[in-house]
Amino acid sequence: MLMKWCLFLVMLSARLMLMAEEVVSPNGQTRVSFYVEDGRMTYEMWYKGRLVVAPSHLGIELINWPSLMEGFEMEGVEYASFDETWQPVWGEETSIRNHYNEMAAHVVQHLQPSIDVSLSAPRHIIIRFRVYDEGVGFRYELPRHANLDNVKIREEHTEFCMTADHTAYWIPGDYDTDEYEYTISPLSAIKDLEEQARTENATQSAIPAPSTQTSLLMKTADGLFINIHEAALVNYSAMHLVAPPTAPEGASLEMSAEAFVAPSGAERGATFLLESHLTPDARGMKGYLRCPATTPWRTIIVADDAREMLASRMILNLNEPCKLSDISWIHPVKYMGVWWEMMTGASTWNYGDYQPVDIYTTDFTAIKKSPRHGANNDNVRRYIDFASKHGFSQLLVEGWNLGWEDNWQKHINYSFTQSYPDFDVPALQQYAREHGMRLMMHHETSSSIQNYERQLHDAYRFARDNGYDVVKSGYVGNIFPAGHHFDQWMNEHYLYCIREAAKYQLMVNGHEAVRPTGLCRTYPNMIGNESARGNEFMATAGCEPKHVCILPFTRLQGGPMDFTPGILEMDVSRVNPNNHAHVKATVCNQLALYVTMYSPLQMAADVPESYERYIDAFQFIKDVPVEWERSVYLEAEPAEYITIARQEKGTERWFVGGVAGRHEHTAVVDCSFLKKGQQYEATIYADAPDAHYLTNSQAYTITKKRVNSRSRLKIRAVEGGGFAISLRPKDGK
Amino acid sequence: MLMKWCLFLVMLSARLMLMAEEVVSPNGQTRVSFYVEDGRMTYEMWYKGRLVVAPSHLGIELINWPSLMEGFEMEGVEYASFDETWQPVWGEETSIRNHYNEMAAHVVQHLQPSIDVSLSAPRHIIIRFRVYDEGVGFRYELPRHANLDNVKIREEHTEFCMTADHTAYWIPGDYDTDEYEYTISPLSAIKDLEEQARTENATQSAIPAPSTQTSLLMKTADGLFINIHEAALVNYSAMHLVAPPTAPEGASLEMSAEAFVAPSGAERGATFLLESHLTPDARGMKGYLRCPATTPWRTIIVADDAREMLASRMILNLNEPCKLSDISWIHPVKYMGVWWEMMTGASTWNYGDYQPVDIYTTDFTAIKKSPRHGANNDNVRRYIDFASKHGFSQLLVEGWNLGWEDNWQKHINYSFTQSYPDFDVPALQQYAREHGMRLMMHHETSSSIQNYERQLHDAYRFARDNGYDVVKSGYVGNIFPAGHHFDQWMNEHYLYCIREAAKYQLMVNGHEAVRPTGLCRTYPNMIGNESARGNEFMATAGCEPKHVCILPFTRLQGGPMDFTPGILEMDVSRVNPNNHAHVKATVCNQLALYVTMYSPLQMAADVPESYERYIDAFQFIKDVPVEWERSVYLEAEPAEYITIARQEKGTERWFVGGVAGRHEHTAVVDCSFLKKGQQYEATIYADAPDAHYLTNSQAYTITKKRVNSRSRLKIRAVEGGGFAISLRPKDGK
């Protein structure tokens, strides 16, 4: 490396400091260097002296202008440091430190001479690195030039050159869904396993090359954890990671210009190269930027202790501070829903029989009502009675609105302001209010973006005027008129909804939307997202036990997930006799998720009958809060186990959750997080010794125990099992 | 043919009348027959005993279900007759007769047996023919079946089998623009000439096969005129016509099913076969229908006298009656515009220099104002002074709104509610009102449909609240997020705007939108459209002289065109010294267009200085009305000449316009349309003897003459020339 450096430095402009191409994190353990080699922008990254990212190229391939790939020369760098502690509106703790050293590397690109001087003028761009103790975020910053003004992106070629064949925890690349099981394999096996990992889903668009989605977790042979993701995905398409060998893409509509052919990682001896692959729009375009413009941050988080990865707030920190001036109306929510009964098929979203409907002309009162319509007044009141009795603040009701009879996307069939004849919005909200609750709004767009945006303001106004303050939105099916769930246009749509919803003081919980990238810091009314395979799959195909032991390392890095935990009746036929699925989890696994899967929006997803049946276990769901003072990551190993303790905001109560993945795990809960000298009563919900996530999943024990900060609790969780503890100070609040 | 018929009749179901497959027009001159041959739906058409359409197949190729192409059997027919006279809100006359005989042909399709009985159940569909004395309209009607519910169209295969190599007046097929010059050639030459006919335009998408757009005009060797178009294009994509040989299309995203291969016209000995080709969306899909559904009407108008083609109202008649309950606010408009000065480059739409803008954050007051911004208060007042003095009721002002600095489509850059700092909407509307006028609103969407629809209601409300009642909308550039100008989704968008605008009592004049198909009958606030190469091209490349002698036979069949006539200064450098274009028309050609190109919305497109310069010729533009009692088509030959006389609504004044196309033409104006016994003063604006559309285009004479119903006026128009006559009753109103 040193020789290379020497050669390189000769080329540096003298305008700014020489040797200025390196930046280390505040405590020095993370280091990034940047240089130009043979005209190509290149970076490397070290963590505690170990090379994490081998020399990797940067570049963006354009369509309308010469690409930002080659012909670069270093101009110099600028340094900055930043240290600030900020208070999230909600989160895993009440304050977050944002501490980094920054390096803005200025490079200039010399183009081939052209008759038109303005076309061949040098182009100056910036690569900005923010180096944290736990990793780095970097982005491209494109100032405006006469020959770099409105940019069409063919592809971003950001490389992440891994140093060995790490173990990866990955889901297959897809332009439209991330609701996949995780596969655990060496990086080199992704290309062979990707097709079988792509299990069936409602909307899928395979990527032409073997690839994975972010956030991608890896583990090195010597125990280093590496996570690649992105932060602040705004006005850009979502990034995937292509594993070598990179397959050539088919030409698409506007791709007339000659494609740039980057030297492959393999050619450079980089066998374990991951390369960015953006989500195309319907025309095959990967992005449109108006310079000056910046890309999202490309993030690499590193830890030699898996718990530190869970504790990282780097993704949030790389996002801009809150842009909402009034946040008084934003608050966490614990809710129930008229939902699991539809998911399991016990009741229906649709009011009447399947038929073509036009929300503007169809006479819904004339439609023969299905006896199984879930969102009917009586049923909703029954849920309100139960949920209010047990302290929930909201009730989601799906299938309340006209249009479910003809759930064929690509048409305008859903109304977001007209309820079915058997669902009386004002009366039910009044009933809820009398019980100290609200209804939660549901907007299934069926990805008919045109239909949804046309109704958006009326829909939000309707929601606000009727006392709703949370909207769960859904994007099932192919995007209409055209595009992909994760393309630039759709990402803009999701954010548009968030911004507009804020004007109506509405929080939004988007399902099937793009994976979060920390934007909830900037828009804290983005109260939740799905964007991964959720508990709903338990109603049919199921999630494997390891799933919830991976999500906190991957999907949750970008923001909270509305995973909808709390299924206590694992025999689905007890909800719907015709559904013989079995939830792949124990009761205590489901309880633990309220702690291990952080979200300000937590659902108790099961039906009231199930909770009545397991009322003692249900107590934990009732007790566990959704606002936290502090979080302590006690144990963590991806796919195997996660144990987290969290202190309730404003109290001395603590809650501990532990989940076990593909093997049983005996947790050792070190209670040193507790207040010294204080005695606590612990209520411990644990798997019974003979519990099994498939054959004996409702076997649990509940014990009470007195503990203090010196206690160490040994608790065994079976495969797919878990435990939950609530800790209440004796004589305390 | 007879033998074929006999064979065929054996197959008929006995449930309804035999021999029921033929229908003739009210006066018997047009005849259509329908039958099933070898399982394929087939029709023929005769006009005055001459075969116009030889046996031609019908069918729709589907993606999700078995196609509607083969395996049909006749079930029977139903007949009906209709005769009604209706009053258009505006039009070429005050009442229109809708008189036809109808035949609904019921056919049943037998599918291959399948394990799932519902999939192989017979499918019953209807082909409905409406036969007028001047032609036929027919459409597909698809009732709902278990195996025909939600339909994805791969292609419609409607054939129009011509009997010989007719002369065609055509523009090349294109999914995004119809702003082309016409080519006149035999049908068989289209395939060779199509590429050169596809001259450059802002947004273009060639069709994979040699093709033309509708409405297509043809002339047979023995003098029959044939027009193929469509009526009531609602919830469907626009149709093109492919000339043989049909090239195979490339596979597109969702086209996984095996494509149906229809026997080509050539294989069936049909050399001059035109076949429908629908506009695909961004996914390559050609339509989504929810059955029950109907297609637009496919129309064939026939005449042995070209004047009768101009007089046909068949396209309007095939559309549904007016759906607006209140039409009191709809009225024709004659307007001027701060427009030609931008078109010629004398002034600019943008207020400041080219730069990236964000309408939500850019401080426009800080942008350095261009001295050439056209839509400034002083300039607009100057136009109002002039236009009001000369009796115009509205003034279009383009470039009034924020965002023109960064006219790069695919981004949200136009605001439709915020004006530039130098354009004071309330003050200017007030000034206009004081002068008996209104401003006309302009919405250039730059085809950013998302941006436009998001602002649509605010934009319409802003327009209404500020006293506007006409919106000129524009769709320059590629459709964003994706699609084509003429696909199903965009057609739905245009109609959505029309419907929503009506709620604000706004009339809409859509430029670059899909070609009209008579929908202005149903929505008479659809006051105009461009949808063809308009006079604006005169500012640069120009339109050839024949152009305005073809449009009334083709483009105008579907509805009025905002052609923007009235350019009197042909030397464009007198408007902008840097623009050396020359308008390819004489002054009298431009005057005549106010009569020959019917529109309820007529612009006087030139700048005030030009009108001052030719104030005597301008008098005709001032006098000519936009509301008509009656129209008489005096002379017509496509590409050569058109002479039309129209009576002003509610008066005894008549106006005659005559245009000559690619050759000079001496018109003989037979004044027998005038009231018998009444004397009229005729003011005749005619080309000077030495006029020439390129070299001496401002040479005209104005003479006055006394005429009556027995007069015959001989007036010579040069190539690209014309004449205009206003006739005022002596002693009359």
GROMACS .gro file of N, CA and C in nm, chain A residues 144 149-152 235 254 281-283 288-292 354-358 406 408 410-413 450 453-454 478-483 488-489 492-493 496, chain B residues 144 149-152 235 254 281-283 288-292 354-358 406 408 410-413 450 453-454 478-483 488-489 492-493 496:
model
  240
  144ARG      N    1  -2.304   2.221  -0.919
  144ARG     CA    2  -2.357   2.241  -1.053
  144ARG      C    3  -2.246   2.292  -1.145
  149ASP      N    4  -2.539   1.942  -1.489
  149ASP     CA    5  -2.649   2.018  -1.430
  149ASP      C    6  -2.767   1.927  -1.398
  150ASN      N    7  -2.827   1.873  -1.501
  150ASN     CA    8  -2.935   1.778  -1.479
  150ASN      C    9  -2.885   1.641  -1.517
  151VAL      N   10  -2.880   1.556  -1.422
  151VAL     CA   11  -2.806   1.431  -1.433
  151VAL      C   12  -2.901   1.313  -1.440
  152LYS      N   13  -2.878   1.227  -1.538
  152LYS     CA   14  -2.951   1.100  -1.543
  152LYS      C   15  -2.853   0.990  -1.508
  235ASN      N   16  -3.479   1.157  -0.249
  235ASN     CA   17  -3.466   1.193  -0.391
  235ASN      C   18  -3.362   1.107  -0.462
  254GLU      N   19  -3.403   0.399  -2.247
  254GLU     CA   20  -3.330   0.519  -2.287
  254GLU      C   21  -3.179   0.499  -2.287
  281ASP      N   22  -3.631   0.293  -1.247
  281ASP     CA   23  -3.773   0.324  -1.262
  281ASP      C   24  -3.827   0.247  -1.382
  282ALA      N   25  -3.947   0.278  -1.422
  282ALA     CA   26  -4.010   0.200  -1.529
  282ALA      C   27  -3.937   0.214  -1.661
  283ARG      N   28  -3.861   0.321  -1.676
  283ARG     CA   29  -3.786   0.339  -1.800
  283ARG      C   30  -3.646   0.278  -1.789
  288TYR      N   31  -3.261   1.075  -1.133
  288TYR     CA   32  -3.256   1.205  -1.198
  288TYR      C   33  -3.215   1.304  -1.089
  289LEU      N   34  -3.105   1.371  -1.108
  289LEU     CA   35  -3.062   1.469  -1.008
  289LEU      C   36  -3.050   1.605  -1.074
  290ARG      N   37  -3.089   1.707  -1.002
  290ARG     CA   38  -3.060   1.842  -1.045
  290ARG      C   39  -2.946   1.892  -0.959
  291CYS      N   40  -2.832   1.914  -1.019
  291CYS     CA   41  -2.719   1.962  -0.940
  291CYS      C   42  -2.740   2.108  -0.906
  292PRO      N   43  -2.696   2.155  -0.790
  292PRO     CA   44  -2.622   2.079  -0.690
  292PRO      C   45  -2.709   1.971  -0.626
  354TYR      N   46  -6.698  -1.058  -0.416
  354TYR     CA   47  -6.603  -1.011  -0.515
  354TYR      C   48  -6.679  -0.964  -0.638
  355GLN      N   49  -6.655  -0.844  -0.679
  355GLN     CA   50  -6.722  -0.789  -0.797
  355GLN      C   51  -6.653  -0.660  -0.837
  356PRO      N   52  -6.678  -0.617  -0.960
  356PRO     CA   53  -6.616  -0.491  -1.002
  356PRO      C   54  -6.685  -0.375  -0.931
  357VAL      N   55  -6.606  -0.284  -0.880
  357VAL     CA   56  -6.668  -0.170  -0.812
  357VAL      C   57  -6.608  -0.040  -0.864
  358ASP      N   58  -6.688   0.060  -0.857
  358ASP     CA   59  -6.643   0.195  -0.887
  358ASP      C   60  -6.686   0.276  -0.766
  406ASP      N   61  -6.317  -0.544  -0.506
  406ASP     CA   62  -6.248  -0.558  -0.633
  406ASP      C   63  -6.102  -0.524  -0.611
  408TRP      N   64  -5.829  -0.546  -0.721
  408TRP     CA   65  -5.741  -0.566  -0.835
  408TRP      C   66  -5.668  -0.436  -0.857
  410LYS      N   67  -5.412  -0.143  -0.999
  410LYS     CA   68  -5.405  -0.073  -1.126
  410LYS      C   69  -5.538  -0.010  -1.161
  411HIS      N   70  -5.628  -0.005  -1.070
  411HIS     CA   71  -5.752   0.065  -1.094
  411HIS      C   72  -5.787   0.144  -0.971
  412ILE      N   73  -5.870   0.240  -0.994
  412ILE     CA   74  -5.911   0.324  -0.884
  412ILE      C   75  -6.029   0.256  -0.818
  413ASN      N   76  -6.003   0.183  -0.712
  413ASN     CA   77  -6.117   0.117  -0.650
  413ASN      C   78  -6.129   0.142  -0.501
  450GLN      N   79  -5.155   0.684  -0.820
  450GLN     CA   80  -5.239   0.789  -0.875
  450GLN      C   81  -5.368   0.805  -0.796
  453GLU      N   82  -5.276   0.943  -0.437
  453GLU     CA   83  -5.238   1.084  -0.429
  453GLU      C   84  -5.355   1.176  -0.463
  454ARG      N   85  -5.440   1.133  -0.554
  454ARG     CA   86  -5.557   1.216  -0.584
  454ARG      C   87  -5.646   1.235  -0.463
  478ASN      N   88  -4.820  -0.435  -0.774
  478ASN     CA   89  -4.732  -0.360  -0.864
  478ASN      C   90  -4.767  -0.212  -0.860
  479ILE      N   91  -4.663  -0.130  -0.872
  479ILE     CA   92  -4.682   0.014  -0.871
  479ILE      C   93  -4.758   0.057  -0.996
  480PHE      N   94  -4.863   0.134  -0.976
  480PHE     CA   95  -4.938   0.188  -1.088
  480PHE      C   96  -4.934   0.340  -1.082
  481PRO      N   97  -4.901   0.413  -1.187
  481PRO     CA   98  -4.895   0.365  -1.325
  481PRO      C   99  -4.775   0.278  -1.358
  482ALA      N  100  -4.661   0.298  -1.302
  482ALA     CA  101  -4.547   0.215  -1.337
  482ALA      C  102  -4.432   0.250  -1.246
  483GLY      N  103  -4.343   0.154  -1.230
  483GLY     CA  104  -4.225   0.180  -1.148
  483GLY      C  105  -4.205   0.068  -1.050
  488GLN      N  106  -3.667   0.592  -0.731
  488GLN     CA  107  -3.660   0.731  -0.686
  488GLN      C  108  -3.798   0.794  -0.674
  489TRP      N  109  -3.881   0.768  -0.772
  489TRP     CA  110  -4.013   0.829  -0.772
  489TRP      C  111  -4.097   0.782  -0.653
  492GLU      N  112  -3.981   0.922  -0.328
  492GLU     CA  113  -4.030   1.059  -0.315
  492GLU      C  114  -4.176   1.057  -0.271
  493HIS      N  115  -4.251   0.963  -0.325
  493HIS     CA  116  -4.393   0.953  -0.287
  493HIS      C  117  -4.408   0.924  -0.138
  496TYR      N  118  -4.334   1.229   0.048
  496TYR     CA  119  -4.441   1.327   0.026
  496TYR      C  120  -4.558   1.299   0.122
  877ARG      N  121  -6.897  -0.948  -1.801
  877ARG     CA  122  -6.810  -1.012  -1.703
  877ARG      C  123  -6.835  -1.162  -1.699
  882ASP      N  124  -6.271  -1.133  -1.634
  882ASP     CA  125  -6.312  -1.033  -1.536
  882ASP      C  126  -6.219  -0.911  -1.541
  883ASN      N  127  -6.095  -0.931  -1.503
  883ASN     CA  128  -5.999  -0.822  -1.512
  883ASN      C  129  -5.902  -0.855  -1.624
  884VAL      N  130  -5.904  -0.772  -1.723
  884VAL     CA  131  -5.841  -0.806  -1.850
  884VAL      C  132  -5.717  -0.721  -1.873
  885LYS      N  133  -5.608  -0.789  -1.908
  885LYS     CA  134  -5.489  -0.717  -1.952
  885LYS      C  135  -5.475  -0.736  -2.102
  968ASN      N  136  -6.085   0.540  -2.089
  968ASN     CA  137  -6.030   0.425  -2.018
  968ASN      C  138  -5.972   0.321  -2.113
  987GLU      N  139  -4.409  -0.772  -1.877
  987GLU     CA  140  -4.503  -0.873  -1.826
  987GLU      C  141  -4.550  -0.970  -1.934
 1014ASP      N  142  -4.831   0.119  -2.218
 1014ASP     CA  143  -4.784   0.197  -2.104
 1014ASP      C  144  -4.637   0.165  -2.079
 1015ALA      N  145  -4.585   0.212  -1.968
 1015ALA     CA  146  -4.441   0.196  -1.943
 1015ALA      C  147  -4.402   0.050  -1.929
 1016ARG      N  148  -4.498  -0.035  -1.894
 1016ARG     CA  149  -4.467  -0.177  -1.881
 1016ARG      C  150  -4.488  -0.252  -2.011
 1021TYR      N  151  -5.588  -0.214  -1.938
 1021TYR     CA  152  -5.642  -0.290  -1.826
 1021TYR      C  153  -5.791  -0.260  -1.824
 1022LEU      N  154  -5.872  -0.362  -1.834
 1022LEU     CA  155  -6.017  -0.341  -1.830
 1022LEU      C  156  -6.076  -0.424  -1.718
 1023ARG      N  157  -6.173  -0.367  -1.651
 1023ARG     CA  158  -6.252  -0.445  -1.558
 1023ARG      C  159  -6.384  -0.472  -1.625
 1024CYS      N  160  -6.410  -0.596  -1.657
 1024CYS     CA  161  -6.536  -0.628  -1.722
 1024CYS      C  162  -6.649  -0.620  -1.620
 1025PRO      N  163  -6.768  -0.577  -1.659
 1025PRO     CA  164  -6.805  -0.542  -1.796
 1025PRO      C  165  -6.734  -0.416  -1.844
 1087TYR      N  166  -3.137   3.072  -1.625
 1087TYR     CA  167  -3.149   2.928  -1.612
 1087TYR      C  168  -3.077   2.883  -1.486
 1088GLN      N  169  -3.145   2.814  -1.400
 1088GLN     CA  170  -3.084   2.765  -1.277
 1088GLN      C  171  -3.176   2.663  -1.213
 1089PRO      N  172  -3.124   2.583  -1.123
 1089PRO     CA  173  -3.211   2.486  -1.058
 1089PRO      C  174  -3.304   2.558  -0.961
 1090VAL      N  175  -3.429   2.523  -0.964
 1090VAL     CA  176  -3.522   2.589  -0.872
 1090VAL      C  177  -3.604   2.485  -0.799
 1091ASP      N  178  -3.645   2.522  -0.684
 1091ASP     CA  179  -3.738   2.443  -0.605
 1091ASP      C  180  -3.849   2.540  -0.569
 1139ASP      N  181  -3.593   2.643  -1.463
 1139ASP     CA  182  -3.535   2.509  -1.465
 1139ASP      C  183  -3.633   2.418  -1.537
 1141TRP      N  184  -3.663   2.156  -1.675
 1141TRP     CA  185  -3.620   2.021  -1.700
 1141TRP      C  186  -3.726   1.930  -1.645
 1143LYS      N  187  -3.943   1.594  -1.541
 1143LYS     CA  188  -3.917   1.485  -1.447
 1143LYS      C  189  -3.884   1.538  -1.309
 1144HIS      N  190  -3.906   1.664  -1.288
 1144HIS     CA  191  -3.890   1.715  -1.155
 1144HIS      C  192  -4.005   1.808  -1.125
 1145ILE      N  193  -4.020   1.829  -0.998
 1145ILE     CA  194  -4.128   1.917  -0.955
 1145ILE      C  195  -4.074   2.058  -0.959
 1146ASN      N  196  -4.098   2.130  -1.066
 1146ASN     CA  197  -4.044   2.264  -1.067
 1146ASN      C  198  -4.145   2.373  -1.098
 1183GLN      N  199  -4.724   1.378  -1.188
 1183GLN     CA  200  -4.729   1.374  -1.041
 1183GLN      C  201  -4.734   1.515  -0.983
 1186GLU      N  202  -5.082   1.676  -1.079
 1186GLU     CA  203  -5.200   1.625  -1.007
 1186GLU      C  204  -5.195   1.663  -0.859
 1187ARG      N  205  -5.074   1.668  -0.803
 1187ARG     CA  206  -5.065   1.708  -0.663
 1187ARG      C  207  -5.114   1.851  -0.643
 1211ASN      N  208  -4.125   1.410  -2.189
 1211ASN     CA  209  -4.160   1.272  -2.155
 1211ASN      C  210  -4.249   1.267  -2.032
 1212ILE      N  211  -4.340   1.171  -2.034
 1212ILE     CA  212  -4.432   1.155  -1.922
 1212ILE      C  213  -4.354   1.111  -1.798
 1213PHE      N  214  -4.377   1.181  -1.689
 1213PHE     CA  215  -4.315   1.141  -1.563
 1213PHE      C  216  -4.426   1.111  -1.461
 1214PRO      N  217  -4.424   1.002  -1.390
 1214PRO     CA  218  -4.311   0.912  -1.373
 1214PRO      C  219  -4.280   0.825  -1.495
 1215ALA      N  220  -4.376   0.782  -1.571
 1215ALA     CA  221  -4.344   0.696  -1.684
 1215ALA      C  222  -4.471   0.673  -1.764
 1216GLY      N  223  -4.454   0.643  -1.890
 1216GLY     CA  224  -4.569   0.616  -1.974
 1216GLY      C  225  -4.559   0.694  -2.104
 1221GLN      N  226  -5.330   0.445  -2.184
 1221GLN     CA  227  -5.456   0.443  -2.109
 1221GLN      C  228  -5.450   0.533  -1.986
 1222TRP      N  229  -5.337   0.526  -1.917
 1222TRP     CA  230  -5.325   0.602  -1.794
 1222TRP      C  231  -5.331   0.752  -1.823
 1225GLU      N  232  -5.667   0.872  -1.920
 1225GLU     CA  233  -5.750   0.888  -1.800
 1225GLU      C  234  -5.714   1.018  -1.729
 1226HIS      N  235  -5.587   1.051  -1.727
 1226HIS     CA  236  -5.544   1.177  -1.664
 1226HIS      C  237  -5.608   1.299  -1.732
 1229TYR      N  238  -5.959   1.316  -1.635
 1229TYR     CA  239  -5.969   1.353  -1.494
 1229TYR      C  240  -5.959   1.505  -1.480
   0.00000   0.00000   0.00000
